[in-house]
Amino acid sequence: MYLARVYVTLKPTVNDPQGLTIKGALCNLGFTSVEDVRAGKYFELHLAETDFAKVEQQVTEMCCKLLANPVIENYRFEIEEVKV
Amino acid sequence: MYLARVYVTLKPTVNDPQGLTIKGALCNLGFTSVEDVRAGKYFELHLAETDFAKVEQQVTEMCCKLLANPVIENYRFEIEEVKV
């Protein structure tokens, strides 16, 4: 059994209105040292596989096909073996 | 200048309909080894501060007040010093 942690972020050149709104809200709360906020997505996936290389290949495919939009988003992931 | 990476996840006992939907979609795409998906949020914050301890304290406060809902969500973060 493997656990994959997937992080999806907007590419640096893409506008992030959600991040801007959060930044504004943090400033209103008194956190004036916040210079920039970028919002992204985080997924934890459990896979019933035994082969690390296969998991790596599958997660890459999942990111390209569903979890991230490769046109405007970057993704990275970590894979960890977990005991059942 | 510090960069804080904040990860927000639903507590394990809280239902995650978004994760279930993603799991269903991945199964439909042929990734049948996916056993569980949990969806969360990811934020990157740049802070114009010079003191690590202060950043740590501020980010904790931001998480409790705005970035996460402590009733149903867990959060964790990493802080890294970055060159301007």
PDB file of C-alpha atoms in Angstrom:
ATOM      1  CA  MET A   1       0.000   0.000   0.000  1.00  0.00           C
ATOM      2  CA  TYR A   2       1.333   3.419  -0.969  1.00  0.00           C
ATOM      3  CA  LEU A   3       0.374   6.943   0.053  1.00  0.00           C
ATOM      4  CA  ALA A   4       0.821   9.678  -2.548  1.00  0.00           C
ATOM      5  CA  ARG A   5       0.745  13.325  -1.520  1.00  0.00           C
ATOM      6  CA  VAL A   6      -0.019  15.545  -4.496  1.00  0.00           C
ATOM      7  CA  TYR A   7       0.463  19.327  -4.481  1.00  0.00           C
ATOM      8  CA  VAL A   8      -1.102  21.369  -7.271  1.00  0.00           C
ATOM      9  CA  THR A   9      -0.254  25.059  -7.680  1.00  0.00           C
ATOM     10  CA  LEU A  10      -1.061  27.670 -10.294  1.00  0.00           C
ATOM     11  CA  LYS A  11       1.872  28.499 -12.561  1.00  0.00           C
ATOM     12  CA  PRO A  12       3.655  31.688 -11.441  1.00  0.00           C
ATOM     13  CA  THR A  13       2.399  33.710 -14.420  1.00  0.00           C
ATOM     14  CA  VAL A  14      -1.264  32.809 -13.854  1.00  0.00           C
ATOM     15  CA  ASN A  15      -3.484  35.228 -11.911  1.00  0.00           C
ATOM     16  CA  ASP A  16      -4.675  33.934  -8.546  1.00  0.00           C
ATOM     17  CA  PRO A  17      -7.781  35.864  -7.421  1.00  0.00           C
ATOM     18  CA  GLN A  18      -8.350  33.418  -4.518  1.00  0.00           C
ATOM     19  CA  GLY A  19      -4.845  34.098  -3.226  1.00  0.00           C
ATOM     20  CA  LEU A  20      -5.349  37.861  -3.582  1.00  0.00           C
ATOM     21  CA  THR A  21      -8.603  37.665  -1.601  1.00  0.00           C
ATOM     22  CA  ILE A  22      -6.909  35.670   1.164  1.00  0.00           C
ATOM     23  CA  LYS A  23      -4.055  38.180   1.228  1.00  0.00           C
ATOM     24  CA  GLY A  24      -6.572  41.023   1.623  1.00  0.00           C
ATOM     25  CA  ALA A  25      -8.373  39.185   4.419  1.00  0.00           C
ATOM     26  CA  LEU A  26      -5.090  38.498   6.258  1.00  0.00           C
ATOM     27  CA  CYS A  27      -4.120  42.195   5.978  1.00  0.00           C
ATOM     28  CA  ASN A  28      -7.521  43.160   7.392  1.00  0.00           C
ATOM     29  CA  LEU A  29      -6.883  40.798  10.304  1.00  0.00           C
ATOM     30  CA  GLY A  30      -3.655  42.652  11.061  1.00  0.00           C
ATOM     31  CA  PHE A  31      -1.113  40.406   9.325  1.00  0.00           C
ATOM     32  CA  THR A  32       0.382  43.268   7.352  1.00  0.00           C
ATOM     33  CA  SER A  33       3.715  41.534   6.694  1.00  0.00           C
ATOM     34  CA  VAL A  34       2.041  39.156   4.217  1.00  0.00           C
ATOM     35  CA  GLU A  35       3.411  40.090   0.798  1.00  0.00           C
ATOM     36  CA  ASP A  36       1.946  37.375  -1.387  1.00  0.00           C
ATOM     37  CA  VAL A  37      -0.455  34.431  -1.110  1.00  0.00           C
ATOM     38  CA  ARG A  38      -0.867  31.671  -3.679  1.00  0.00           C
ATOM     39  CA  ALA A  39      -3.674  29.161  -3.195  1.00  0.00           C
ATOM     40  CA  GLY A  40      -3.388  25.584  -4.401  1.00  0.00           C
ATOM     41  CA  LYS A  41      -4.764  22.111  -3.903  1.00  0.00           C
ATOM     42  CA  TYR A  42      -3.538  19.170  -1.909  1.00  0.00           C
ATOM     43  CA  PHE A  43      -4.560  15.517  -2.298  1.00  0.00           C
ATOM     44  CA  GLU A  44      -3.746  12.389  -0.334  1.00  0.00           C
ATOM     45  CA  LEU A  45      -4.240   9.180  -2.297  1.00  0.00           C
ATOM     46  CA  HIS A  46      -3.962   5.626  -1.001  1.00  0.00           C
ATOM     47  CA  LEU A  47      -3.072   3.089  -3.678  1.00  0.00           C
ATOM     48  CA  ALA A  48      -3.268  -0.685  -3.321  1.00  0.00           C
ATOM     49  CA  GLU A  49      -0.112  -1.368  -5.316  1.00  0.00           C
ATOM     50  CA  THR A  50       3.130  -3.121  -4.503  1.00  0.00           C
ATOM     51  CA  ASP A  51       5.466  -1.619  -7.094  1.00  0.00           C
ATOM     52  CA  PHE A  52       6.904   1.842  -6.443  1.00  0.00           C
ATOM     53  CA  ALA A  53       7.662   2.561 -10.108  1.00  0.00           C
ATOM     54  CA  LYS A  54       4.109   1.673 -11.109  1.00  0.00           C
ATOM     55  CA  VAL A  55       2.675   3.985  -8.437  1.00  0.00           C
ATOM     56  CA  GLU A  56       4.918   6.809  -9.636  1.00  0.00           C
ATOM     57  CA  GLN A  57       3.791   6.325 -13.230  1.00  0.00           C
ATOM     58  CA  GLN A  58       0.097   6.091 -12.256  1.00  0.00           C
ATOM     59  CA  VAL A  59       0.177   9.219 -10.101  1.00  0.00           C
ATOM     60  CA  THR A  60       1.858  11.196 -12.895  1.00  0.00           C
ATOM     61  CA  GLU A  61      -0.908  10.073 -15.248  1.00  0.00           C
ATOM     62  CA  MET A  62      -3.631  10.970 -12.688  1.00  0.00           C
ATOM     63  CA  CYS A  63      -2.162  14.459 -12.316  1.00  0.00           C
ATOM     64  CA  CYS A  64      -2.094  15.055 -16.076  1.00  0.00           C
ATOM     65  CA  LYS A  65      -5.574  13.663 -16.662  1.00  0.00           C
ATOM     66  CA  LEU A  66      -7.592  14.804 -13.647  1.00  0.00           C
ATOM     67  CA  LEU A  67      -5.892  16.280 -10.607  1.00  0.00           C
ATOM     68  CA  ALA A  68      -4.146  19.175 -12.309  1.00  0.00           C
ATOM     69  CA  ASN A  69      -4.681  21.243 -15.440  1.00  0.00           C
ATOM     70  CA  PRO A  70      -1.203  21.171 -17.012  1.00  0.00           C
ATOM     71  CA  VAL A  71      -1.976  24.297 -19.058  1.00  0.00           C
ATOM     72  CA  ILE A  72      -2.182  26.586 -16.028  1.00  0.00           C
ATOM     73  CA  GLU A  73      -1.038  24.437 -13.098  1.00  0.00           C
ATOM     74  CA  ASN A  74       2.127  22.784 -11.871  1.00  0.00           C
ATOM     75  CA  TYR A  75       2.101  19.663  -9.750  1.00  0.00           C
ATOM     76  CA  ARG A  76       4.532  17.717  -7.630  1.00  0.00           C
ATOM     77  CA  PHE A  77       4.074  14.659  -5.484  1.00  0.00           C
ATOM     78  CA  GLU A  78       5.727  12.480  -2.845  1.00  0.00           C
ATOM     79  CA  ILE A  79       5.172   8.742  -2.556  1.00  0.00           C
ATOM     80  CA  GLU A  80       5.543   6.855   0.689  1.00  0.00           C
ATOM     81  CA  GLU A  81       5.038   3.190   1.493  1.00  0.00           C
ATOM     82  CA  VAL A  82       2.534   2.657   4.316  1.00  0.00           C
ATOM     83  CA  LYS A  83       1.685  -0.362   6.398  1.00  0.00           C
ATOM     84  CA  VAL A  84      -1.899  -1.584   6.023  1.00  0.00           C
TER      85      VAL A  84
ATOM     86  CA  MET B   1      11.729  37.236   3.813  1.00  0.00           C
ATOM     87  CA  TYR B   2      10.132  33.919   4.677  1.00  0.00           C
ATOM     88  CA  LEU B   3       8.063  31.463   2.681  1.00  0.00           C
ATOM     89  CA  ALA B   4       5.432  29.486   4.581  1.00  0.00           C
ATOM     90  CA  ARG B   5       3.853  26.414   3.001  1.00  0.00           C
ATOM     91  CA  VAL B   6       0.545  25.615   4.689  1.00  0.00           C
ATOM     92  CA  TYR B   7      -1.292  22.291   4.242  1.00  0.00           C
ATOM     93  CA  VAL B   8      -4.919  22.054   5.373  1.00  0.00           C
ATOM     94  CA  THR B   9      -6.693  18.685   5.491  1.00  0.00           C
ATOM     95  CA  LEU B  10     -10.047  17.523   6.771  1.00  0.00           C
ATOM     96  CA  LYS B  11      -9.839  15.595  10.060  1.00  0.00           C
ATOM     97  CA  PRO B  12      -9.935  11.816   9.464  1.00  0.00           C
ATOM     98  CA  THR B  13     -13.437  11.468  10.924  1.00  0.00           C
ATOM     99  CA  VAL B  14     -14.951  14.166   8.698  1.00  0.00           C
ATOM    100  CA  ASN B  15     -16.715  13.129   5.477  1.00  0.00           C
ATOM    101  CA  ASP B  16     -14.982  14.233   2.290  1.00  0.00           C
ATOM    102  CA  PRO B  17     -17.460  14.261  -0.616  1.00  0.00           C
ATOM    103  CA  GLN B  18     -14.929  16.006  -2.877  1.00  0.00           C
ATOM    104  CA  GLY B  19     -12.409  13.224  -2.247  1.00  0.00           C
ATOM    105  CA  LEU B  20     -15.057  10.573  -2.929  1.00  0.00           C
ATOM    106  CA  THR B  21     -15.982  12.218  -6.222  1.00  0.00           C
ATOM    107  CA  ILE B  22     -12.323  12.361  -7.284  1.00  0.00           C
ATOM    108  CA  LYS B  23     -11.897   8.705  -6.293  1.00  0.00           C
ATOM    109  CA  GLY B  24     -14.911   7.783  -8.466  1.00  0.00           C
ATOM    110  CA  ALA B  25     -13.549   9.765 -11.399  1.00  0.00           C
ATOM    111  CA  LEU B  26     -10.113   8.117 -11.087  1.00  0.00           C
ATOM    112  CA  CYS B  27     -11.750   4.656 -11.022  1.00  0.00           C
ATOM    113  CA  ASN B  28     -13.718   5.570 -14.153  1.00  0.00           C
ATOM    114  CA  LEU B  29     -10.443   6.560 -15.813  1.00  0.00           C
ATOM    115  CA  GLY B  30      -9.050   3.101 -15.091  1.00  0.00           C
ATOM    116  CA  PHE B  31      -7.077   3.764 -11.900  1.00  0.00           C
ATOM    117  CA  THR B  32      -8.789   0.975  -9.997  1.00  0.00           C
ATOM    118  CA  SER B  33      -6.033   0.586  -7.401  1.00  0.00           C
ATOM    119  CA  VAL B  34      -7.019   3.899  -5.770  1.00  0.00           C
ATOM    120  CA  GLU B  35      -8.493   3.010  -2.388  1.00  0.00           C
ATOM    121  CA  ASP B  36      -9.005   6.415  -0.832  1.00  0.00           C
ATOM    122  CA  VAL B  37      -8.707  10.083  -1.790  1.00  0.00           C
ATOM    123  CA  ARG B  38      -8.738  13.017   0.622  1.00  0.00           C
ATOM    124  CA  ALA B  39      -8.847  16.531  -0.782  1.00  0.00           C
ATOM    125  CA  GLY B  40      -7.261  19.449   1.031  1.00  0.00           C
ATOM    126  CA  LYS B  41      -5.898  22.925   0.518  1.00  0.00           C
ATOM    127  CA  TYR B  42      -2.403  24.240   0.033  1.00  0.00           C
ATOM    128  CA  PHE B  43      -1.183  27.819   0.488  1.00  0.00           C
ATOM    129  CA  GLU B  44       2.144  29.508  -0.152  1.00  0.00           C
ATOM    130  CA  LEU B  45       2.632  32.713   1.814  1.00  0.00           C
ATOM    131  CA  HIS B  46       5.497  35.177   1.524  1.00  0.00           C
ATOM    132  CA  LEU B  47       6.103  37.188   4.671  1.00  0.00           C
ATOM    133  CA  ALA B  48       8.314  40.258   4.974  1.00  0.00           C
ATOM    134  CA  GLU B  49       9.675  39.379   8.411  1.00  0.00           C
ATOM    135  CA  THR B  50      13.145  38.797   9.749  1.00  0.00           C
ATOM    136  CA  ASP B  51      12.424  36.714  12.861  1.00  0.00           C
ATOM    137  CA  PHE B  52      11.709  32.995  12.436  1.00  0.00           C
ATOM    138  CA  ALA B  53       9.860  32.662  15.758  1.00  0.00           C
ATOM    139  CA  LYS B  54       7.597  35.576  14.889  1.00  0.00           C
ATOM    140  CA  VAL B  55       6.767  34.059  11.507  1.00  0.00           C
ATOM    141  CA  GLU B  56       5.957  30.735  13.166  1.00  0.00           C
ATOM    142  CA  GLN B  57       3.629  32.401  15.640  1.00  0.00           C
ATOM    143  CA  GLN B  58       1.940  34.520  12.961  1.00  0.00           C
ATOM    144  CA  VAL B  59       1.339  31.579  10.617  1.00  0.00           C
ATOM    145  CA  THR B  60      -0.186  29.538  13.469  1.00  0.00           C
ATOM    146  CA  GLU B  61      -2.524  32.437  14.177  1.00  0.00           C
ATOM    147  CA  MET B  62      -3.435  32.808  10.466  1.00  0.00           C
ATOM    148  CA  CYS B  63      -4.287  29.113  10.290  1.00  0.00           C
ATOM    149  CA  CYS B  64      -6.550  29.275  13.349  1.00  0.00           C
ATOM    150  CA  LYS B  65      -8.282  32.489  12.268  1.00  0.00           C
ATOM    151  CA  LEU B  66      -8.622  32.170   8.508  1.00  0.00           C
ATOM    152  CA  LEU B  67      -6.794  29.471   6.569  1.00  0.00           C
ATOM    153  CA  ALA B  68      -8.236  26.452   8.376  1.00  0.00           C
ATOM    154  CA  ASN B  69     -11.375  25.672  10.334  1.00  0.00           C
ATOM    155  CA  PRO B  70      -9.953  24.042  13.480  1.00  0.00           C
ATOM    156  CA  VAL B  71     -13.288  22.343  14.209  1.00  0.00           C
ATOM    157  CA  ILE B  72     -13.131  20.083  11.159  1.00  0.00           C
ATOM    158  CA  GLU B  73      -9.653  20.623   9.712  1.00  0.00           C
ATOM    159  CA  ASN B  74      -6.039  19.927  10.632  1.00  0.00           C
ATOM    160  CA  TYR B  75      -3.191  22.056   9.418  1.00  0.00           C
ATOM    161  CA  ARG B  76       0.564  21.852   9.272  1.00  0.00           C
ATOM    162  CA  PHE B  77       3.151  24.175   7.815  1.00  0.00           C
ATOM    163  CA  GLU B  78       6.788  24.503   6.874  1.00  0.00           C
ATOM    164  CA  ILE B  79       8.724  27.761   7.021  1.00  0.00           C
ATOM    165  CA  GLU B  80      11.718  28.487   4.863  1.00  0.00           C
ATOM    166  CA  GLU B  81      13.896  31.559   4.587  1.00  0.00           C
ATOM    167  CA  VAL B  82      14.089  32.893   1.045  1.00  0.00           C
ATOM    168  CA  LYS B  83      16.358  35.428  -0.612  1.00  0.00           C
ATOM    169  CA  VAL B  84      14.586  38.503  -1.965  1.00  0.00           C
TER     170      VAL B  84
END
